[in-house]
Short mmCIF file of C-alpha atoms and ligand atoms in Angstrom, two decimals:
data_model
loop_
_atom_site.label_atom_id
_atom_site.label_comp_id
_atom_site.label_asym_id
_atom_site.label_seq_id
_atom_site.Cartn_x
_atom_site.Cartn_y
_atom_site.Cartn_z
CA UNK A 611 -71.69 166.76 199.13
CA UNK A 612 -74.29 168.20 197.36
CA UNK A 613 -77.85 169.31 197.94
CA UNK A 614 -79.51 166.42 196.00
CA UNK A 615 -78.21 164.47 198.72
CA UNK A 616 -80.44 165.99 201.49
CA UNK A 617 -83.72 165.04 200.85
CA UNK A 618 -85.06 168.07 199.35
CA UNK A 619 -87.63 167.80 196.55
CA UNK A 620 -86.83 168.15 192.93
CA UNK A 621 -88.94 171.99 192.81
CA UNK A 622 -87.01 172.84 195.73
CA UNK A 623 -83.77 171.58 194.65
CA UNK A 624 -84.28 173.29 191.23
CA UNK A 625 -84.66 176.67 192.98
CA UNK A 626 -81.36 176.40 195.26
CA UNK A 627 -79.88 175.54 191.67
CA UNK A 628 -81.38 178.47 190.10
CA UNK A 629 -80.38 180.82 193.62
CA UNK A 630 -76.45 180.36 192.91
CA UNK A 631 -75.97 177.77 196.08
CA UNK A 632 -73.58 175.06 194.76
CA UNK A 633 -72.57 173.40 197.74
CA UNK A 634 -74.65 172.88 201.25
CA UNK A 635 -72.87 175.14 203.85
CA UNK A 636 -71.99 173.07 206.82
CA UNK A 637 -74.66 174.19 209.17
CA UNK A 638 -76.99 173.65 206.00
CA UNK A 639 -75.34 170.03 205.84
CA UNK A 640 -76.57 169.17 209.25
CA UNK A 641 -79.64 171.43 210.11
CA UNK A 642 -81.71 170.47 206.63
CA UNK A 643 -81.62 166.89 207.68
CA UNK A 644 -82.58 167.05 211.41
CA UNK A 645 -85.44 169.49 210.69
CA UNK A 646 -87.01 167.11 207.87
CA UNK A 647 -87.07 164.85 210.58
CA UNK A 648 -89.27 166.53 212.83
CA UNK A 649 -86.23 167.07 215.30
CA UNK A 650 -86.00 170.04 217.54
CA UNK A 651 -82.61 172.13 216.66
CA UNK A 652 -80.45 174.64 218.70
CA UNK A 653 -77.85 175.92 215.65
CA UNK A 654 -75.00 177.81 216.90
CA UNK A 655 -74.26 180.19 214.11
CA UNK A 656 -73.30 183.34 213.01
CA UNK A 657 -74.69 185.73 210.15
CA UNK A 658 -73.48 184.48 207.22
CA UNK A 659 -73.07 181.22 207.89
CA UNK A 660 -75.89 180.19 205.80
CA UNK A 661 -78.24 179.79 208.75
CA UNK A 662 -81.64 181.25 206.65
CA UNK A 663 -81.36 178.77 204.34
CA UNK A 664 -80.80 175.31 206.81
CA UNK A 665 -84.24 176.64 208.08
CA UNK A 666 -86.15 177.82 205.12
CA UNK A 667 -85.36 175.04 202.56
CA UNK A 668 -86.78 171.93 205.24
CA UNK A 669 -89.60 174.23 206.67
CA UNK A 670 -90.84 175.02 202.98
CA UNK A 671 -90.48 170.88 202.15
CA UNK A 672 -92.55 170.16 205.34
CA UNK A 673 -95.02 172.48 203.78
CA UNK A 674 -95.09 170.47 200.73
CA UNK A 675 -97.20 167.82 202.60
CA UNK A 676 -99.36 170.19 205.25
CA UNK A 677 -102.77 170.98 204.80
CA UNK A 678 -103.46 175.07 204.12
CA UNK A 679 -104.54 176.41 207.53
CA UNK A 680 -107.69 178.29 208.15
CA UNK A 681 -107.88 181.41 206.66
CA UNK A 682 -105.39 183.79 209.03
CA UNK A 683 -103.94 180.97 210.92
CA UNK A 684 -100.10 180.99 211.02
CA UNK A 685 -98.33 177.65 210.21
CA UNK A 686 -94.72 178.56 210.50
CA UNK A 687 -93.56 181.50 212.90
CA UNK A 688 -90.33 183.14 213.01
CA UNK A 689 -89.41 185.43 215.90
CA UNK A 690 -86.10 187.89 215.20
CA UNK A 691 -84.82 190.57 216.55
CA UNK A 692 -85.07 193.54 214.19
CA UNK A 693 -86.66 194.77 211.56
CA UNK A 694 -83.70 194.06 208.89
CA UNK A 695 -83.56 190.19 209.59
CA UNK A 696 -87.47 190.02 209.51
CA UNK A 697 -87.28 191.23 205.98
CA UNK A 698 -84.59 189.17 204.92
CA UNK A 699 -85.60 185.99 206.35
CA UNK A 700 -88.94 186.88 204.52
CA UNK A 701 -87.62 187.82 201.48
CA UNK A 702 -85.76 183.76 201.41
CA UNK A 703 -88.84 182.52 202.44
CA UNK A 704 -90.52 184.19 199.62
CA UNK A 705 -88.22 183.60 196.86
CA UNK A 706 -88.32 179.96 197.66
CA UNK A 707 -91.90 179.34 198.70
CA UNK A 708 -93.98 181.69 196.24
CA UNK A 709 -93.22 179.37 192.97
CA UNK A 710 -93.31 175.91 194.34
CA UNK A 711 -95.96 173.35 193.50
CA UNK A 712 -97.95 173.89 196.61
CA UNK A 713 -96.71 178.04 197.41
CA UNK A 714 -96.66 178.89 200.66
CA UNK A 715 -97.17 182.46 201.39
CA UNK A 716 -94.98 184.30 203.81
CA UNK A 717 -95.47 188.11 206.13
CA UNK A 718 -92.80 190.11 207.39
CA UNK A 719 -94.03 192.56 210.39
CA UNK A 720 -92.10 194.30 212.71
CA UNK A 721 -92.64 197.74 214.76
CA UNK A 722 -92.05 200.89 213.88
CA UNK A 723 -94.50 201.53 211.38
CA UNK A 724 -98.51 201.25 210.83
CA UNK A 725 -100.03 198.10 211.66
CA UNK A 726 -102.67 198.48 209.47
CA UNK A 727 -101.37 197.33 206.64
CA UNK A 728 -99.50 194.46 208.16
CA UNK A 729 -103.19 193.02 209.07
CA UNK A 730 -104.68 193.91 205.91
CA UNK A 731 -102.17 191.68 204.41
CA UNK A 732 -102.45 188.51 206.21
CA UNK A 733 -104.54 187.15 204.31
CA UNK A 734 -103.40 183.83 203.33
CA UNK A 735 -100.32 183.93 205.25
CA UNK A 736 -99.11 180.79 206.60
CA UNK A 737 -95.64 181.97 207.71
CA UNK A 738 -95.12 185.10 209.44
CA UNK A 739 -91.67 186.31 210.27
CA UNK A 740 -91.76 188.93 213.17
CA UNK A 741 -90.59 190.78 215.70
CA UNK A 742 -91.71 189.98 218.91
CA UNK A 743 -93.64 193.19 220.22
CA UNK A 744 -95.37 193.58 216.81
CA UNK A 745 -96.36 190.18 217.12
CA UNK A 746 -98.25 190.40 220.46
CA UNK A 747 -99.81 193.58 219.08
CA UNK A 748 -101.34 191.99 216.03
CA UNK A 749 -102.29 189.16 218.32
CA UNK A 750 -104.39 191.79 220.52
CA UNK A 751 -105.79 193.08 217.17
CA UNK A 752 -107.03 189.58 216.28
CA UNK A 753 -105.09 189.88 212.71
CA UNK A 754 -104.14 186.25 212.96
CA UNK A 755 -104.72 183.02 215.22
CA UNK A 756 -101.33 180.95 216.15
CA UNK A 757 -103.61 178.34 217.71
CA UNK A 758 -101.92 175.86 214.13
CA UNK A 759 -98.86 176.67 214.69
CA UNK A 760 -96.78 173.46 214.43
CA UNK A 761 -92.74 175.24 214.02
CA UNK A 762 -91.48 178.22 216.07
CA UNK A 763 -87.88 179.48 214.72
CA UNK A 764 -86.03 182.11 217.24
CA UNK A 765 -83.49 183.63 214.81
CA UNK A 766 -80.65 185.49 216.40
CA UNK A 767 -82.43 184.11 219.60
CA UNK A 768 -79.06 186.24 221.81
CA UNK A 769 -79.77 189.45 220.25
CA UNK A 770 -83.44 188.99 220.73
CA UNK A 771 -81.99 188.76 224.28
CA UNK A 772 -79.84 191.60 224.36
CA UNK A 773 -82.81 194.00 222.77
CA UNK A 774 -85.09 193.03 226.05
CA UNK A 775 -87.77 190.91 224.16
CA UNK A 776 -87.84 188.38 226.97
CA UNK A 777 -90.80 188.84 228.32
CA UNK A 778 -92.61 189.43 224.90
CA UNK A 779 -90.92 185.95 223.73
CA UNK A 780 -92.22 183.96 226.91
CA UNK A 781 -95.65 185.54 226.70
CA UNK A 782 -95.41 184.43 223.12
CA UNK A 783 -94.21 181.18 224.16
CA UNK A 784 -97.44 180.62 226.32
CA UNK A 785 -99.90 181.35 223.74
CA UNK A 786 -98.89 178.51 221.04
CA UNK A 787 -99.81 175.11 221.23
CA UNK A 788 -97.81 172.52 222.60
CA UNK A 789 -97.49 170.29 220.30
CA UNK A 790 -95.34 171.72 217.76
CA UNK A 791 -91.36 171.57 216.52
CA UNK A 792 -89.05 174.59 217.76
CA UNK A 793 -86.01 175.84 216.37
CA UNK A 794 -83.56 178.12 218.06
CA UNK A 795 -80.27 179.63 216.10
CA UNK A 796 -78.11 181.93 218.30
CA UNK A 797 -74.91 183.06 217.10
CA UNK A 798 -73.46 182.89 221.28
CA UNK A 799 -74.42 180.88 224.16
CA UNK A 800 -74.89 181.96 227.38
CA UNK A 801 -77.10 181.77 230.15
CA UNK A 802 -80.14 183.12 228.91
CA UNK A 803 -80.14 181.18 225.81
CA UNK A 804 -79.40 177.95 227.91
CA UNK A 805 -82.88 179.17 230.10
CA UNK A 806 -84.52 179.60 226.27
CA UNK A 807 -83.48 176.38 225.61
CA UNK A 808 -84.73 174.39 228.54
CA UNK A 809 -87.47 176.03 228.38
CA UNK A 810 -88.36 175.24 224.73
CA UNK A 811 -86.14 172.04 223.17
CA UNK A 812 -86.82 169.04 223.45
CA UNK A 813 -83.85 166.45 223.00
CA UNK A 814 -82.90 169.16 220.57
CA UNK A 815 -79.57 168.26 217.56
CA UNK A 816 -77.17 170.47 218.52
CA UNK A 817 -75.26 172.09 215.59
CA UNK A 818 -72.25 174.39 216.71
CA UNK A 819 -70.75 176.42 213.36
CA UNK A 820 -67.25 178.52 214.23
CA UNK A 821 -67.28 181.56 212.77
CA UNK A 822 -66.77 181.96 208.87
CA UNK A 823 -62.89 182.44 208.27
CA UNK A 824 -63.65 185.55 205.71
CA UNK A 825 -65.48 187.02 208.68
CA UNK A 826 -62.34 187.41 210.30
CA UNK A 827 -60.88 189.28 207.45
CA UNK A 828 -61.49 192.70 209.00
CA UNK A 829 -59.13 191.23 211.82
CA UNK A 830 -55.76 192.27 211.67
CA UNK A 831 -53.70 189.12 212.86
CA UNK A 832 -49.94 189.09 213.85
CA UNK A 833 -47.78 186.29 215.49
CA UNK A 834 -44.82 186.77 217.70
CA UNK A 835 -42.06 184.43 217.71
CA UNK A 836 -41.00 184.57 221.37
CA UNK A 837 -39.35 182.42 223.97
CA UNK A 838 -41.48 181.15 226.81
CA UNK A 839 -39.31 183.17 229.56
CA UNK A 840 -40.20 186.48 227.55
CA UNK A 841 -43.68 186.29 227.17
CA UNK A 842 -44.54 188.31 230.55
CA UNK A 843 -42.18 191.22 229.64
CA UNK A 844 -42.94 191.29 225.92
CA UNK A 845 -46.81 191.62 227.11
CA UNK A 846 -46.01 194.52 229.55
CA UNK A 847 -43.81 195.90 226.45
CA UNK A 848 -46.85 195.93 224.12
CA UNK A 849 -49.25 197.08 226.64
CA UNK A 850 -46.92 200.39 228.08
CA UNK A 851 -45.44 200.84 224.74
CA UNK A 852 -48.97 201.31 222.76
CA UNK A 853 -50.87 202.21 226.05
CA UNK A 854 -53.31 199.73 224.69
CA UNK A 855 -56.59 199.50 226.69
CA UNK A 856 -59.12 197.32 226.95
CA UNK A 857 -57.20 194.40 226.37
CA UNK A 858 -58.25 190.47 226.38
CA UNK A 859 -55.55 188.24 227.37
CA UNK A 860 -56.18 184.16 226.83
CA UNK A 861 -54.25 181.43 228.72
CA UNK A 862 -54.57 178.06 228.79
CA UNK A 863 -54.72 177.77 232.33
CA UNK A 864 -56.09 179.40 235.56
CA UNK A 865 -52.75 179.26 237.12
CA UNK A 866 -51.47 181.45 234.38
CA UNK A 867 -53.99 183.73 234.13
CA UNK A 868 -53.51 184.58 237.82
CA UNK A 869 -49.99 185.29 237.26
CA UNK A 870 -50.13 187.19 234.17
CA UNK A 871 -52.17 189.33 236.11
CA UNK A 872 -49.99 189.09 239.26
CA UNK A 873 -46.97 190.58 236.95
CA UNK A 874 -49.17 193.25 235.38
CA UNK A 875 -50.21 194.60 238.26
CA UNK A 876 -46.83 194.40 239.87
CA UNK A 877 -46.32 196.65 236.80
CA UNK A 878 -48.46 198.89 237.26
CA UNK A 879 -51.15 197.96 234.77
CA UNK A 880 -54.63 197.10 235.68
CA UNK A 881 -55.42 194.24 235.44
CA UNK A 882 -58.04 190.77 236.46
CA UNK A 883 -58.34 187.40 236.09
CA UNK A 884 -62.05 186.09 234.60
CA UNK A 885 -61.83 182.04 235.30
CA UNK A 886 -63.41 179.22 236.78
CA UNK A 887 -62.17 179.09 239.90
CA UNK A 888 -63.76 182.94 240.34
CA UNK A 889 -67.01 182.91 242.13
CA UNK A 890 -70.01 184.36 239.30
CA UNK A 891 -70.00 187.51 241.51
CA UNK A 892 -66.44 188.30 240.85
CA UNK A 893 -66.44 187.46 237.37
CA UNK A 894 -69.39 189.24 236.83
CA UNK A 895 -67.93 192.77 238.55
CA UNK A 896 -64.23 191.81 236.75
CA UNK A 897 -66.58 192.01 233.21
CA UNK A 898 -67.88 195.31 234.47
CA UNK A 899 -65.18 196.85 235.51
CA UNK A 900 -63.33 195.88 232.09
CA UNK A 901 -66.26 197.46 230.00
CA UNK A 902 -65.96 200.85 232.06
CA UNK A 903 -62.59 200.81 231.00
CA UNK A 904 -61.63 200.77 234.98
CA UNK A 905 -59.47 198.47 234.08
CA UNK A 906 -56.91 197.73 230.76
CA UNK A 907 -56.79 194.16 231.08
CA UNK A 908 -58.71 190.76 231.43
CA UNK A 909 -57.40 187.89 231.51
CA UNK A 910 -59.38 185.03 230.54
CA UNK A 911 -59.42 181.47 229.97
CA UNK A 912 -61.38 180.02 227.06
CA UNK A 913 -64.13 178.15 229.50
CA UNK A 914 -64.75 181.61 231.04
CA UNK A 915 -64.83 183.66 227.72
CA UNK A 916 -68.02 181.51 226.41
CA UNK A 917 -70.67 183.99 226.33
CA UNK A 918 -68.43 186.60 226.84
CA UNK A 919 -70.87 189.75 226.11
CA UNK A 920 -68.55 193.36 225.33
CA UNK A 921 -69.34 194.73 222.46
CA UNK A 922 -66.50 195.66 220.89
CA UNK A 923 -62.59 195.24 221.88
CA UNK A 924 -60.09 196.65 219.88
CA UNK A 925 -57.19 194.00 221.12
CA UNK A 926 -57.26 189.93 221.91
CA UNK A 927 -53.68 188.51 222.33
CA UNK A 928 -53.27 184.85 222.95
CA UNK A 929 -50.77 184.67 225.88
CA UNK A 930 -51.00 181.13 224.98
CA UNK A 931 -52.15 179.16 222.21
CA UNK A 932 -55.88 176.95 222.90
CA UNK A 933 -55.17 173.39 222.00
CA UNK A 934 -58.17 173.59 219.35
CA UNK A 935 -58.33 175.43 216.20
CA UNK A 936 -62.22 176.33 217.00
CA UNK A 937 -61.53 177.95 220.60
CA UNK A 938 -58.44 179.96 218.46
CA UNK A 939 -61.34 181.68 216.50
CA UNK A 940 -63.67 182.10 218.55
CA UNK A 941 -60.70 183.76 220.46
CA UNK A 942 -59.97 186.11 217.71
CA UNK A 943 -63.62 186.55 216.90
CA UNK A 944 -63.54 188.57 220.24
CA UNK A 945 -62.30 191.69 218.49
CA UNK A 946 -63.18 193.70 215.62
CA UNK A 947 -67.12 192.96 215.99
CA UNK A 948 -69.72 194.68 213.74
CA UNK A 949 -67.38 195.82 211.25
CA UNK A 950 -64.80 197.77 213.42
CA UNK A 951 -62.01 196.47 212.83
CA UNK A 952 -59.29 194.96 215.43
CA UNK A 953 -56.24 193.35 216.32
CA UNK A 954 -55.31 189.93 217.61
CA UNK A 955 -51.94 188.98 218.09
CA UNK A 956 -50.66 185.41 219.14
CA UNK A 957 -47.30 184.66 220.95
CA UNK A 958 -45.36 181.83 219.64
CA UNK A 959 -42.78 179.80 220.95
CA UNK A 960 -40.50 177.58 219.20
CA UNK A 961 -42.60 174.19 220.56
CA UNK A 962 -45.92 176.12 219.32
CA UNK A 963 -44.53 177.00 215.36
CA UNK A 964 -46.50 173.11 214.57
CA UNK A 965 -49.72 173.81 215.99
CA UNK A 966 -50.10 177.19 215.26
CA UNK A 967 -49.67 176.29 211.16
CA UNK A 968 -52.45 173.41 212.06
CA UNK A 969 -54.29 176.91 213.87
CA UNK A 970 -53.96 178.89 210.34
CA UNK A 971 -54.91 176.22 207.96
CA UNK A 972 -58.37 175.70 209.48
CA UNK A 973 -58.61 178.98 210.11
CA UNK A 974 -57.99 179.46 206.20
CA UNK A 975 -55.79 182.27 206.38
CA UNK A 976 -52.36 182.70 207.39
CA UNK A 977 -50.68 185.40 209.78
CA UNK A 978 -48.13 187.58 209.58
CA UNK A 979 -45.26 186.78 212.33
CA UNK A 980 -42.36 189.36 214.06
CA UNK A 981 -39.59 188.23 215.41
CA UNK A 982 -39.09 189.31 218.81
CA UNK A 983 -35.28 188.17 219.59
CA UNK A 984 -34.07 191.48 218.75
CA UNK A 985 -36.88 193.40 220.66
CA UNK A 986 -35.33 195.26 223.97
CA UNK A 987 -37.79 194.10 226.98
CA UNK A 988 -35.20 195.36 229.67
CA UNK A 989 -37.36 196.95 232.26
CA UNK A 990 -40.46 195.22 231.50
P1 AMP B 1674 -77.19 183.83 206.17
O1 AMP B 1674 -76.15 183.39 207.15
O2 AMP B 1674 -78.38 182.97 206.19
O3 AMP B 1674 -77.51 185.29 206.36
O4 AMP B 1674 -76.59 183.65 204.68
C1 AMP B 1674 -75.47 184.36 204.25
C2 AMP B 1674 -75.38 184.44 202.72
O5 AMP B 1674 -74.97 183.20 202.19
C3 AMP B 1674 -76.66 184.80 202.03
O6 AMP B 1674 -76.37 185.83 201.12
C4 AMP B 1674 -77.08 183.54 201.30
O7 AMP B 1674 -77.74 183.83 200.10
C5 AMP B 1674 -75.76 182.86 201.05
N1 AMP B 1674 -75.84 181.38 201.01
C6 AMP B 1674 -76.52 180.60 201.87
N2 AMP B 1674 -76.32 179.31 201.60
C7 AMP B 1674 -75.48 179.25 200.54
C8 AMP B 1674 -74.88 178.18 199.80
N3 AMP B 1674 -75.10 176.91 200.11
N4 AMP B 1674 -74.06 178.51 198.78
C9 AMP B 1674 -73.81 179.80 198.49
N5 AMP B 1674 -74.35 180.86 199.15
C10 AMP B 1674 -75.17 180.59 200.17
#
């Protein structure tokens, strides 16, 4: 598939050409599409995943047909998190928009520094990337009008979260007009973002990217061939052996994860369940309790890991393998986060060897594995 196929004008299309991009990236593949069509769009993605460009490239075609706004009236806003993204979503929007047949002009502002010049240089902006508080305090300054504002993108929409710019972002929210096409990319989900998304989407296309394969290169992976009846022991060997802390255990099942954590304890490790059948109050002190480090070991299942926040965890180990490739990497994503790196290790029995090779080829990378026969679990 290429881009020609997407709809995108010949200028545009020329540019992408001249940027490098040979192929659409898949979240490219179905985000450029729905947004030409006026749809509304939550885009699970990660950095990296190409997620600047499925918004850019159909926003900046849109603009091929708008009328220019009033003087100091944004068209196009973009709300992120930090400073960083606002310049580099900016600097896309730029190197796309400046040189097309009708350019659009495009603002990055963002705390931090002098407003001054941010409002001295909105003239003839018609898309302004920002972040949120800077935003309002233009607003107050009367540096722009969002009163045309017909697309709202919230980029990185769970770390605008995490940094406390919900109030800013409903505030924000409330002051544009109704009538208009929103956009939300988030690289989790959660319950905040589902709020966000009520609250803002209508009958949006839902585009879910796993996370890049090369992102999971700073992962250390290793596989352990071992028979079903070791598992338990050769868990307790790993964990005493390495004193390993802070540990996230998957099963497939609630049933298991309450008796993996049955054994531990009866080993003396620390150790709780995080699963369905916990009431939100439990599983909400089990998640504090692990990120104290009160406790070594949580044991999760996959539907109870899904929005999962702990920032970073230097061990995942798949007690049992997830029946889909996606929930395997998303697994393994757990661990070495924001360039620390990590370890995830994955047990394997003889009736798993299959599936886990279908695991590793959409994974695009293939791990290591031990043999285990010869390892002495007496005692554990
Ligand atoms: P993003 O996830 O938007 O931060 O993009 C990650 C990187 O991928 C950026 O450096 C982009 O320039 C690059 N990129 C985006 N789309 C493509 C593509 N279709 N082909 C090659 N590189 C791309």
């Amino acid at each position: 598939m290429s881009f020609s196929k997407l709809g995108l004008s010949a200028p545009l299309l020329a540019l992408v050409a001249k940027s490098g991009y040979t192929a659409p990236y898949p979240i490219q593949l179905a985000a450029i599409p729905a947004i030409m069509g006026s749809k509304d769009v939550l885009g699970v993605a990660q950095t990296g995943s190409g997620k600047t460009a499925s918004f850019v490239l159909p926003i900046l075609q849109q603009f091929q047909r708008k009328a220019p706004a009033p003087n100091r009236h944004i068209k196009a806003l973009v709300l992120v998190p930090t400073r960083e993204l606002a310049v580099q979503v900016a600097a896309v929007f730029t190197y796309f928009g400046a040189h097309l047949p009708r350019p659009v002009k495009t603002l990055a502002v963002f705390g931090g520094v002098s407003i001054n010049p941010q409002m001295k240089q909105m003239g003839g902006v018609e898309i302004l990337v920002a972040t949120p508080g800077r935003l309002l305090d233009l607003l107050d300054n009367k540096a722009m009008q969002v009163s045309e504002i017909d697309i709202l993108v919230l980029d990185e929409a769970d770390k605008m979260l995490n940094l406390g710019f919900k109030e800013e972002m409903t505030r924000i929210f409330g002051l544009l007009p109704a009538n208009r096409q929103n956009l939300l990319f988030s690289a989790t989900l959660g319950k905040d973002i589902d709020t966000i998304t009520e609250m803002l989407l209508r009958n949006p296309v839902k585009i879910e990217i796993a996370r890049e394969p090369e992102t999971l290169a700073s992962i250390k992976q290793v596989g352990y061939h071992v028979a079903e009846e070791r598992k338990g022991p050769l868990l307790r060997y790993l964990i005493k052996t390495q004193a390993l802390k802070q540990v996230l255990v998957f099963t497939s099942s609630v049933h298991k994860a309450d008796t993996v954590v049955h054994k531990l304890k009866g080993n003396g490790v620390s150790a709780v369940a995080l699963h369905s059948q916990k009431s939100q109050g439990a599983r909400t002190e089990a998640l504090r309790q692990f990120k104290a480090g009160d406790i070594a070991v949580l044991v999760a299942t996959d539907l109870a890991s899904r929005g999962l926040d702990i920032p970073f965890l230097p061990m995942v180990i798949n007690y049992e393998l997830p029946r889909s490739p996606k929930d395997f990497i998303h697994r393994v994503g757990r661990t070495g986060r924001a360039g620390a790196s990590g370890t995830a290790i994955s047990f394997v029995t003889q009736d798993d060897v299959q599936h886990f090779r279908v695991i590793q080829k959409k994974m695009g990378a293939w791990v290591d594995m031990v043999e285990t026969e010869g390892f002495n679990l007496h005692g554990y």
